[in-house]
PDB file of C-alpha atoms (C1' of nucleotides) in Angstrom:
ATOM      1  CA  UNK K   1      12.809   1.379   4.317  1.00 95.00           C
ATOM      2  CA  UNK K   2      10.026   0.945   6.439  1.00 97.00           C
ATOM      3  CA  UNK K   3       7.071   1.042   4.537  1.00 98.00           C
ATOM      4  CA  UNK K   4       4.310   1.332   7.396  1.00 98.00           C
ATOM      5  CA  UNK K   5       6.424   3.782   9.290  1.00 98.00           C
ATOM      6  CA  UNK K   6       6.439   5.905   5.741  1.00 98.00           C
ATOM      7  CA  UNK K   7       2.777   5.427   5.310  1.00 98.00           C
ATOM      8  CA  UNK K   8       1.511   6.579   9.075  1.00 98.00           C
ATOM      9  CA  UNK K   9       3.744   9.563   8.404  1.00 98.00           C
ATOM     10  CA  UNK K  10       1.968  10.426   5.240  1.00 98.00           C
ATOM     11  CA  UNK K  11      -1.461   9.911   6.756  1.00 98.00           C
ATOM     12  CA  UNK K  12      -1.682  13.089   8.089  1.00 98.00           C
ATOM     13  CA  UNK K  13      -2.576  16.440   6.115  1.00 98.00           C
ATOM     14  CA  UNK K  14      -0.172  18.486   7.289  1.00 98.00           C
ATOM     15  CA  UNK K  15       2.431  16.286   7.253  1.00 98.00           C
ATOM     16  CA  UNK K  16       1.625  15.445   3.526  1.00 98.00           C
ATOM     17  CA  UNK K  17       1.403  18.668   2.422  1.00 98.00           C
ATOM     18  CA  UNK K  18       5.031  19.257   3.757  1.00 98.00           C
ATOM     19  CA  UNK K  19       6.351  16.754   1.557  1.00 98.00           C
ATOM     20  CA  UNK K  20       4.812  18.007  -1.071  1.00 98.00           C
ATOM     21  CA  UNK K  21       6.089  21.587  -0.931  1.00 98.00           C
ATOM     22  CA  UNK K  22       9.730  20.059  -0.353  1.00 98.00           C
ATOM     23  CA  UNK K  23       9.400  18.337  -3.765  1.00 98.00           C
ATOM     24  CA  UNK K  24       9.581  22.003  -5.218  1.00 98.00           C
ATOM     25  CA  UNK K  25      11.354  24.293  -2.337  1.00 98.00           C
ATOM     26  CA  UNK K  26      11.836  26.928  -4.850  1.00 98.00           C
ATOM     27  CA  UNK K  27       8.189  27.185  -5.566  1.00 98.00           C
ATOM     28  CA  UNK K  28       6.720  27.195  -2.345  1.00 98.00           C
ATOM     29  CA  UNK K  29       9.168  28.655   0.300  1.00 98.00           C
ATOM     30  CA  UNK K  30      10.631  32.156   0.190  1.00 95.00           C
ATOM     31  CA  UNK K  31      14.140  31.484   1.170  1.00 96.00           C
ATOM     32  CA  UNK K  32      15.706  27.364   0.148  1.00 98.00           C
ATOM     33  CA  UNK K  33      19.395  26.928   1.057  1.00 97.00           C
ATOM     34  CA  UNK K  34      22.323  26.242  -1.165  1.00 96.00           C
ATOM     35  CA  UNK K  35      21.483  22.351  -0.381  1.00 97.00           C
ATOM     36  CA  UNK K  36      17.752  22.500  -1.413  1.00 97.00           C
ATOM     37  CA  UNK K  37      16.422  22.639   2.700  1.00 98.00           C
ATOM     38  CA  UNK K  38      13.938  24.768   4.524  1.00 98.00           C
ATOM     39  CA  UNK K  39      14.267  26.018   7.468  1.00 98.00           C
ATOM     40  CA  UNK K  40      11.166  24.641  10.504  1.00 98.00           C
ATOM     41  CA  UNK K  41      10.462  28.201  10.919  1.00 98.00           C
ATOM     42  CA  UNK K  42       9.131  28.950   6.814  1.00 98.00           C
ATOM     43  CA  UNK K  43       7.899  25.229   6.891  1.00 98.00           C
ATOM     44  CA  UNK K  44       5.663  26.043  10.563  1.00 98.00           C
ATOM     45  CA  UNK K  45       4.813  29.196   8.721  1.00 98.00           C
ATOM     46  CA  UNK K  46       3.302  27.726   5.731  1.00 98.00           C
ATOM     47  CA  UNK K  47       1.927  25.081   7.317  1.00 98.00           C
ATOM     48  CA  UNK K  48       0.086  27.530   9.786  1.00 97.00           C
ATOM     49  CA  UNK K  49       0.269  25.201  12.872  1.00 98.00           C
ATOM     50  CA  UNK K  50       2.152  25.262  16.643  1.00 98.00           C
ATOM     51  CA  UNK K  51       5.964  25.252  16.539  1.00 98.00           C
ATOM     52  CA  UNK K  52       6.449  22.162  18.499  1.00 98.00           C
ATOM     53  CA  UNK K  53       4.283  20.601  16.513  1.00 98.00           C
ATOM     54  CA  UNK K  54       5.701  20.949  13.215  1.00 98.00           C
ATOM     55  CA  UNK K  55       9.024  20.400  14.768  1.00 98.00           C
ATOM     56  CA  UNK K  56       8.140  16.554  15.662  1.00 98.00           C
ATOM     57  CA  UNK K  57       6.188  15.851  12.539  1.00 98.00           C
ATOM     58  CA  UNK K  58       9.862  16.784  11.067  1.00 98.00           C
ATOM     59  CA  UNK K  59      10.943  14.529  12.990  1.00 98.00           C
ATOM     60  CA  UNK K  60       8.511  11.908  12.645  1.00 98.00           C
ATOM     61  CA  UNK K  61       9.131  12.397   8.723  1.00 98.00           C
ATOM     62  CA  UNK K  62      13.036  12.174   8.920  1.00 98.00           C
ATOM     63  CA  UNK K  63      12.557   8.997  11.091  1.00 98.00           C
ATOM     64  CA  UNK K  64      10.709   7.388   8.542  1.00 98.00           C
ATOM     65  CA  UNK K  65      13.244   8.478   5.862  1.00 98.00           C
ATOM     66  CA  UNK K  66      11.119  10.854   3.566  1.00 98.00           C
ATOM     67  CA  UNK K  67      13.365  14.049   4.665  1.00 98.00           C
ATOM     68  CA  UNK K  68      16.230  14.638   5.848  1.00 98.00           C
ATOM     69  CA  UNK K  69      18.018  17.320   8.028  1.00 98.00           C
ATOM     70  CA  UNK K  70      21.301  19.622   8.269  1.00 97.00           C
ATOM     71  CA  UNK K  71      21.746  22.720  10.530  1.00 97.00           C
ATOM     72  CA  UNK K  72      23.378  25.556   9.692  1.00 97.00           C
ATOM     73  CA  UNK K  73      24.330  28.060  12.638  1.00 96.00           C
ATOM     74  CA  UNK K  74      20.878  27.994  14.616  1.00 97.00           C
ATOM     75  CA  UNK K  75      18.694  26.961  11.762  1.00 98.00           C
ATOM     76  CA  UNK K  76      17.811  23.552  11.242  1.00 98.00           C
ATOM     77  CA  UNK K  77      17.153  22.870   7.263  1.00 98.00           C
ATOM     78  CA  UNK K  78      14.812  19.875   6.032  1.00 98.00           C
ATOM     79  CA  UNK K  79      14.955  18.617   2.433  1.00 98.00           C
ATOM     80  CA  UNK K  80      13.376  15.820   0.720  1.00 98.00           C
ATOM     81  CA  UNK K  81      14.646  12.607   0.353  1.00 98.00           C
ATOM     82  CA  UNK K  82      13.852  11.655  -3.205  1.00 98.00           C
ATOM     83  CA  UNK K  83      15.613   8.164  -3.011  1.00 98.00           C
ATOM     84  CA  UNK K  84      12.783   6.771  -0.697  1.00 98.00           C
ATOM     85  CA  UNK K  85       9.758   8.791  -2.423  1.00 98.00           C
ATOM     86  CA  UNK K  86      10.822   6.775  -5.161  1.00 98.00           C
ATOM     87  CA  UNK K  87      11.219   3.439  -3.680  1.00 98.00           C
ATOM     88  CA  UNK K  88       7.627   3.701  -1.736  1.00 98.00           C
ATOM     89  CA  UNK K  89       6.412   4.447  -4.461  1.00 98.00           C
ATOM     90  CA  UNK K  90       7.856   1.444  -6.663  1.00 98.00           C
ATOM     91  CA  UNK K  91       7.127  -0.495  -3.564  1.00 98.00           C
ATOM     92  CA  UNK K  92       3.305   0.139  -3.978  1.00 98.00           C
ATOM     93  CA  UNK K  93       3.678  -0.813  -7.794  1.00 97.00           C
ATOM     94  CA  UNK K  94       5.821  -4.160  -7.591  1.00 94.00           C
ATOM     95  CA  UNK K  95       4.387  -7.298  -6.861  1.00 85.00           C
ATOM     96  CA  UNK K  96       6.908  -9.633  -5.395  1.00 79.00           C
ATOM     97  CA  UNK K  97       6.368 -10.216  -1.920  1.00 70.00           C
ATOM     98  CA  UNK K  98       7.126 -13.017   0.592  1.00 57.00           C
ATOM     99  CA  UNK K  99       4.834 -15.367   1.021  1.00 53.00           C
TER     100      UNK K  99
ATOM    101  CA  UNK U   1      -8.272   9.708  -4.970  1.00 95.00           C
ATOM    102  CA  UNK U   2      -8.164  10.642  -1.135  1.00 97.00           C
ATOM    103  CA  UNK U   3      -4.367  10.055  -0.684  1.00 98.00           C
ATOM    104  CA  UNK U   4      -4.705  10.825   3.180  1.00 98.00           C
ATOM    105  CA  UNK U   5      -7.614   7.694   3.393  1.00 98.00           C
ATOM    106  CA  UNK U   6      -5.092   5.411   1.175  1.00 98.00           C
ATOM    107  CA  UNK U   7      -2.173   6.195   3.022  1.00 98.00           C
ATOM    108  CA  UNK U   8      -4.264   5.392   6.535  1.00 98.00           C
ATOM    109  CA  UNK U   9      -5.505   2.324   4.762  1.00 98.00           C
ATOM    110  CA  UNK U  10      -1.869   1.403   4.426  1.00 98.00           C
ATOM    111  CA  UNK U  11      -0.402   1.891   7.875  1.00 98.00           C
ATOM    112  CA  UNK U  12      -1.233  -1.004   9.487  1.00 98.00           C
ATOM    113  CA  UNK U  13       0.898  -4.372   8.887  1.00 98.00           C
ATOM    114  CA  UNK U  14      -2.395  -6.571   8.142  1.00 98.00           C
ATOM    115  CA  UNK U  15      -3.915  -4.544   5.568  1.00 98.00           C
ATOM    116  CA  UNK U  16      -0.322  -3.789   3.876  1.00 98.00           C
ATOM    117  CA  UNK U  17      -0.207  -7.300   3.826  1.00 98.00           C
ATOM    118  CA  UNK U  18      -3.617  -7.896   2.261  1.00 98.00           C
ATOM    119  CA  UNK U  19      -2.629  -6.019  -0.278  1.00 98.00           C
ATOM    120  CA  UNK U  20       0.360  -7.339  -1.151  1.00 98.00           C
ATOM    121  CA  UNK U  21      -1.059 -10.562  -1.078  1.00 98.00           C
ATOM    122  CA  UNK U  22      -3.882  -9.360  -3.681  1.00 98.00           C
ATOM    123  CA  UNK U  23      -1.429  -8.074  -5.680  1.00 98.00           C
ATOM    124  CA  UNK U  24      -0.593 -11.777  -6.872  1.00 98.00           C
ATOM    125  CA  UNK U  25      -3.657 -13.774  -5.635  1.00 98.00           C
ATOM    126  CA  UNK U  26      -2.924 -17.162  -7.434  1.00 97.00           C
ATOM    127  CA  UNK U  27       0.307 -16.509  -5.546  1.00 97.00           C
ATOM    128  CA  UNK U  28      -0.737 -16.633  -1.832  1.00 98.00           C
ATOM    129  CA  UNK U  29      -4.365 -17.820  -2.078  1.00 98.00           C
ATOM    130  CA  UNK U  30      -5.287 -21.938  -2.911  1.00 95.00           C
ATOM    131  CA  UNK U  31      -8.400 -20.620  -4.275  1.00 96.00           C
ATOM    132  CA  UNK U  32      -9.647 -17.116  -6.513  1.00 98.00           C
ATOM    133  CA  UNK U  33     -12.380 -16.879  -8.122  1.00 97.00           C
ATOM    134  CA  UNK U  34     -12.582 -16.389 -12.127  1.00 96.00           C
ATOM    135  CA  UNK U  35     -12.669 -12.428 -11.720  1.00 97.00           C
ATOM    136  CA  UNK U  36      -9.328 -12.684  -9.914  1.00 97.00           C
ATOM    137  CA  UNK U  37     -11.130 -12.248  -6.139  1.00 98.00           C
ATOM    138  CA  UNK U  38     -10.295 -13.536  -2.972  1.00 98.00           C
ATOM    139  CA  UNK U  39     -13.003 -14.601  -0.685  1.00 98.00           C
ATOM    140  CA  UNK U  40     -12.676 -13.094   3.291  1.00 98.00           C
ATOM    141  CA  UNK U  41     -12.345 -16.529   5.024  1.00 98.00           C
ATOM    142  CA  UNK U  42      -9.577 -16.949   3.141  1.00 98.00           C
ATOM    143  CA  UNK U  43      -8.238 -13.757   3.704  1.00 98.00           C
ATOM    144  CA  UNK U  44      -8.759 -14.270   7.102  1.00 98.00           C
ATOM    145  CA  UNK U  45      -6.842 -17.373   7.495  1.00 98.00           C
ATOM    146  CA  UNK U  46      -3.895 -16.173   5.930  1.00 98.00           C
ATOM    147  CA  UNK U  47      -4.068 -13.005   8.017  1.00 98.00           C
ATOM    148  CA  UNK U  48      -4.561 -14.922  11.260  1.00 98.00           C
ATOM    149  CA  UNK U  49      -6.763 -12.375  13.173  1.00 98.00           C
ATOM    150  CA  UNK U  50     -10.114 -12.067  13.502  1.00 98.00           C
ATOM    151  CA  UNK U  51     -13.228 -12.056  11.044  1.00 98.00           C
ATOM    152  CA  UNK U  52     -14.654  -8.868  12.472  1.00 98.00           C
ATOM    153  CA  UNK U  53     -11.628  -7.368  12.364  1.00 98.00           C
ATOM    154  CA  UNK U  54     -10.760  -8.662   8.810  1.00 98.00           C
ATOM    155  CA  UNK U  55     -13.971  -7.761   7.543  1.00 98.00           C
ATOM    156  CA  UNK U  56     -13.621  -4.265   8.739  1.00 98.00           C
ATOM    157  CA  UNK U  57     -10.564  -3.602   7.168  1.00 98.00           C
ATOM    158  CA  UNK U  58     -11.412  -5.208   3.453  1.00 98.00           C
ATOM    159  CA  UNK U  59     -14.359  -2.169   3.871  1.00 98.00           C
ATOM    160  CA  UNK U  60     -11.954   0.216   5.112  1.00 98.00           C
ATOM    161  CA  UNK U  61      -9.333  -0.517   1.974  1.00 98.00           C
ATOM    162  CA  UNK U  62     -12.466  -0.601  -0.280  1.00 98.00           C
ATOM    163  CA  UNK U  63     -13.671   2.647   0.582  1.00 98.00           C
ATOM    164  CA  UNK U  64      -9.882   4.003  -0.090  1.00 98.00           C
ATOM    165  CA  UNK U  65     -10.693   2.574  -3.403  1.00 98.00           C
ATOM    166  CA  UNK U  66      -7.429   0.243  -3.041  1.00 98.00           C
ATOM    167  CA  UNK U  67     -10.134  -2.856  -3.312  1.00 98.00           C
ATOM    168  CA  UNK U  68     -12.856  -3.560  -5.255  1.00 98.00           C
ATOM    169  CA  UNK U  69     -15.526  -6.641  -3.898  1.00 98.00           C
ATOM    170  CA  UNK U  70     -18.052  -8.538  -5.421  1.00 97.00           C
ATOM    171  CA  UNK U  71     -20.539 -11.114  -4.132  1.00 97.00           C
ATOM    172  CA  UNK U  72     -21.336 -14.787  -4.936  1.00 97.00           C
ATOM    173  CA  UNK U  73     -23.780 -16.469  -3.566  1.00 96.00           C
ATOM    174  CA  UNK U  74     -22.593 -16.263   0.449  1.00 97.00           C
ATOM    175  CA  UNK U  75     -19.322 -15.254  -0.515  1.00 98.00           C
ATOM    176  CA  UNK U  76     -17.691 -11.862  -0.891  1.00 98.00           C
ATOM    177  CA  UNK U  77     -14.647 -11.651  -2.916  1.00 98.00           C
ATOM    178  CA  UNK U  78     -12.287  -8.851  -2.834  1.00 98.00           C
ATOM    179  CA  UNK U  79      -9.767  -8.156  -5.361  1.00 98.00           C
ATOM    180  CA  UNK U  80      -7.195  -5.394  -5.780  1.00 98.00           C
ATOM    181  CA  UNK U  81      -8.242  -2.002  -8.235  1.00 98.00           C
ATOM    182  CA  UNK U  82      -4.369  -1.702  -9.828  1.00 98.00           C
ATOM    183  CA  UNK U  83      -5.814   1.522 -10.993  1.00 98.00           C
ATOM    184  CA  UNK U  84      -5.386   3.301  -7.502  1.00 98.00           C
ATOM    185  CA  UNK U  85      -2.746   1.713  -6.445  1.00 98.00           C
ATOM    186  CA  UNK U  86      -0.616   3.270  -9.470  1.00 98.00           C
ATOM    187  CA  UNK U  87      -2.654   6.604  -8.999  1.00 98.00           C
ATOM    188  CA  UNK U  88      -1.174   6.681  -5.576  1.00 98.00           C
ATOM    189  CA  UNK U  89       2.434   5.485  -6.573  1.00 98.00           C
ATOM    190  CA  UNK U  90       2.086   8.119  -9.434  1.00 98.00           C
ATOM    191  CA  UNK U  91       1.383  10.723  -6.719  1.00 98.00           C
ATOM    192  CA  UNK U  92       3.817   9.781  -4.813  1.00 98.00           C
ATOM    193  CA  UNK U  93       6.435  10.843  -7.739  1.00 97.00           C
ATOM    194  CA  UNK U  94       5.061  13.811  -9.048  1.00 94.00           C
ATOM    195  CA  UNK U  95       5.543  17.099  -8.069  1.00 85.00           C
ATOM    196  CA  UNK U  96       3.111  19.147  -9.596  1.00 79.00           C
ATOM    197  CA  UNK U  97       0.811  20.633  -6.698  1.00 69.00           C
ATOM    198  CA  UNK U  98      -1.643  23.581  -5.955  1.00 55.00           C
ATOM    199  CA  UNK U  99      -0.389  26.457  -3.531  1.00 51.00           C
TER     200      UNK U  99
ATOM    201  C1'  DA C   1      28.201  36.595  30.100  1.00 68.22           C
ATOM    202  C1'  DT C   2      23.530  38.025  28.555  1.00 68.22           C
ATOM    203  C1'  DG C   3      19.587  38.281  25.872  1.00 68.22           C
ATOM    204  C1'  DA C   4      17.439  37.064  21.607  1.00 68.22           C
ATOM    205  C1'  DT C   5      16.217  33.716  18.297  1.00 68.22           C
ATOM    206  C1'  DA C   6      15.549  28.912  16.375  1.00 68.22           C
ATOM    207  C1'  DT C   7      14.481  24.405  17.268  1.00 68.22           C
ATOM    208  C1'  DA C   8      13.662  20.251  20.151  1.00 68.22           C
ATOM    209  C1'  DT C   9      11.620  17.892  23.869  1.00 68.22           C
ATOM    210  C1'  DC C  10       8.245  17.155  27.617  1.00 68.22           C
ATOM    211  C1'  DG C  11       3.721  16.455  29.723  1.00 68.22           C
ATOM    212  C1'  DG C  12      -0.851  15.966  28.982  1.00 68.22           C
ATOM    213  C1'  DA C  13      -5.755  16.501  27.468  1.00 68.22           C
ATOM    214  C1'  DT C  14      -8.388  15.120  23.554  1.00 68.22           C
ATOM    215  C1'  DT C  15      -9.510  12.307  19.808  1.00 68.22           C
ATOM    216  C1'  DA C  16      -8.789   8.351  16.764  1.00 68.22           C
ATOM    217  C1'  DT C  17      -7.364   3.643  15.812  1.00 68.22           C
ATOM    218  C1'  DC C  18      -7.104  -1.214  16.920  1.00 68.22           C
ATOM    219  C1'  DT C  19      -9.108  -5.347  17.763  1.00 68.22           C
ATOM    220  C1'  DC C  20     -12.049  -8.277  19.857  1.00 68.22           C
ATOM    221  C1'  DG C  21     -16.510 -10.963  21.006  1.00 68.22           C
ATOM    222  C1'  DA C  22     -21.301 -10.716  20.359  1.00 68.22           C
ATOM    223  C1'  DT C  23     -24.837 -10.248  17.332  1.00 68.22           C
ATOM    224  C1'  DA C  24     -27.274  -9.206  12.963  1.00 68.22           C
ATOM    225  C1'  DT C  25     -27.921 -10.096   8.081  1.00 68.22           C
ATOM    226  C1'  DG C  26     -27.801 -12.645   3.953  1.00 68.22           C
ATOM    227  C1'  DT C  27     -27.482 -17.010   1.376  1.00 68.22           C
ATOM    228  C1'  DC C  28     -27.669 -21.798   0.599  1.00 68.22           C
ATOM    229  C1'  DA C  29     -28.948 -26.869   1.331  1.00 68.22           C
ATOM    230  C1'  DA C  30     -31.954 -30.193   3.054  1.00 68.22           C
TER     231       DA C  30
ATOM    232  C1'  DT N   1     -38.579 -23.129   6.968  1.00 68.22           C
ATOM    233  C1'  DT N   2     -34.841 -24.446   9.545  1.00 68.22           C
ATOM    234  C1'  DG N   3     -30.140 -24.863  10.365  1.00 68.22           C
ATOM    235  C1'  DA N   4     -25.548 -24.068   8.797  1.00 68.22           C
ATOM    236  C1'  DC N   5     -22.302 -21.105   6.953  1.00 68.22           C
ATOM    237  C1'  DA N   6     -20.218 -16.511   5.258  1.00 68.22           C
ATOM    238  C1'  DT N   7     -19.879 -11.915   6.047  1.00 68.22           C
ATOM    239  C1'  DA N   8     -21.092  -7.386   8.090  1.00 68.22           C
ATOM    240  C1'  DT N   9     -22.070  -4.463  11.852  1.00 68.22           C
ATOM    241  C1'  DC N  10     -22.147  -3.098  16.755  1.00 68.22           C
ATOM    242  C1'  DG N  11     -20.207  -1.852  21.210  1.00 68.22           C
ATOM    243  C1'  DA N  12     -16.370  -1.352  23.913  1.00 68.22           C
ATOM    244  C1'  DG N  13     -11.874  -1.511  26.313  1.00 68.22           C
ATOM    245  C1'  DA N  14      -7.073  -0.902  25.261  1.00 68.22           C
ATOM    246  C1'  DT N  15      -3.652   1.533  22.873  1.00 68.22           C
ATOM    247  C1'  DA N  16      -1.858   5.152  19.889  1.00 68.22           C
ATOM    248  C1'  DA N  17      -1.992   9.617  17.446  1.00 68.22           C
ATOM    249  C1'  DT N  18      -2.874  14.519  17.580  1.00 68.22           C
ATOM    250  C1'  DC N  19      -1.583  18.860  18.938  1.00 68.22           C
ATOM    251  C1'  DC N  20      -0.876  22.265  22.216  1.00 68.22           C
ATOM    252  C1'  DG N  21       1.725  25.272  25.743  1.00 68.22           C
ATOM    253  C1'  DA N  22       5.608  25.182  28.625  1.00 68.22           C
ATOM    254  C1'  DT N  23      10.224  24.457  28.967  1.00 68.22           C
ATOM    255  C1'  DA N  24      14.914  22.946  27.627  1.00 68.22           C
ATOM    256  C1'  DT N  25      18.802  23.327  24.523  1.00 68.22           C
ATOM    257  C1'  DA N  26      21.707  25.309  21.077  1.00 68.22           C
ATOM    258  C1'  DT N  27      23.481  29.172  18.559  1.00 68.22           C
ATOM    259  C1'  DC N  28      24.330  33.868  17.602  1.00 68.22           C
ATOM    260  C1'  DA N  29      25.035  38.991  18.437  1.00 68.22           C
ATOM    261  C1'  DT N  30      26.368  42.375  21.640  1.00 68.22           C
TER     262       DT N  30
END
DNA sequence: ATGATATATCGGATTATCTCGATATGTCAA
DNA sequence: TTGACATATCGAGATAATCCGATATATCAT
């Protein structure tokens, strides 16, 4: 976990608001596969921004480790990855550091 | 709360660091001050950049609300406000959101 | 194979962030 | 009231992020 690579991705509206929707698919998507993703195309929709770049702030997001990504035929899906939601956000909360 | 202003606030290795650090001042700092503050030279010299620079970002993580200063005579301490940071860790978690 | 659809990548113009040295302000001690 | 010290602000050059349209790639249906 990279926790500056985590925080640069979630420093941007967009981008934030993404995660947030993929905490609840069901609520805010029409369609969520068997697996809990979304496909780029609902997520771009939603979001109401260019295609490209929605598909590299997916990207960006996955890199950092707060989603992650399956395709199915020619849909790519993008679910949340709840494991490192949780352990930024312990991160933030814990005070043992180095030095 | 401005999540997007915290989570800029927190993207950059210094200021994470800062943080951290203020977390547990007695911990990284020789010297706090009764309120549990840490004064900006000595901020500085842990952080090993510059005073302008470390200046600007104690004002740019206090106006995130993630510090909280207070003067002394010529020196301004800066402590941590453990309210926001567990605001923002609590965010983080939850998945209760509008639209 | 071909065309249609979904997504990813590329190139680039614009805007923001980083970080510094220089300078201003504010406070104390002599 | 002057000089020393602590911190804040200013201005700017370098670097990075933003976000788009164009294009490439991958998959499916016919």
């Amino acid at each position: 976990m990279e926790p500056i690579e985590i925080f640069k991705a979630l420093s941007n509206e967009t981008r934030l608001n993404i995660l947030q929707w993929l905490k609840e698919p069901e609520k805010h998507f029409p369609k969520v596969s068997i697996e809990g993703g979304v496909c780029v195309g609902d997520i771009q929709e939603k979001a109401k921004t260019s295609q490209s770049t929605v598909s590299h702030y997916l990207t960006m997001m996955q890199k950092a480790g707060l989603l992650e990504s399956f395709r199915h035929g020619q849909w790519t899906y993008y679910k949340i990855k709840e494991e490192t939601v949780h352990q930024i956000a312990s991160f933030l909360v814990s005070d043992t550091q180095n030095e």
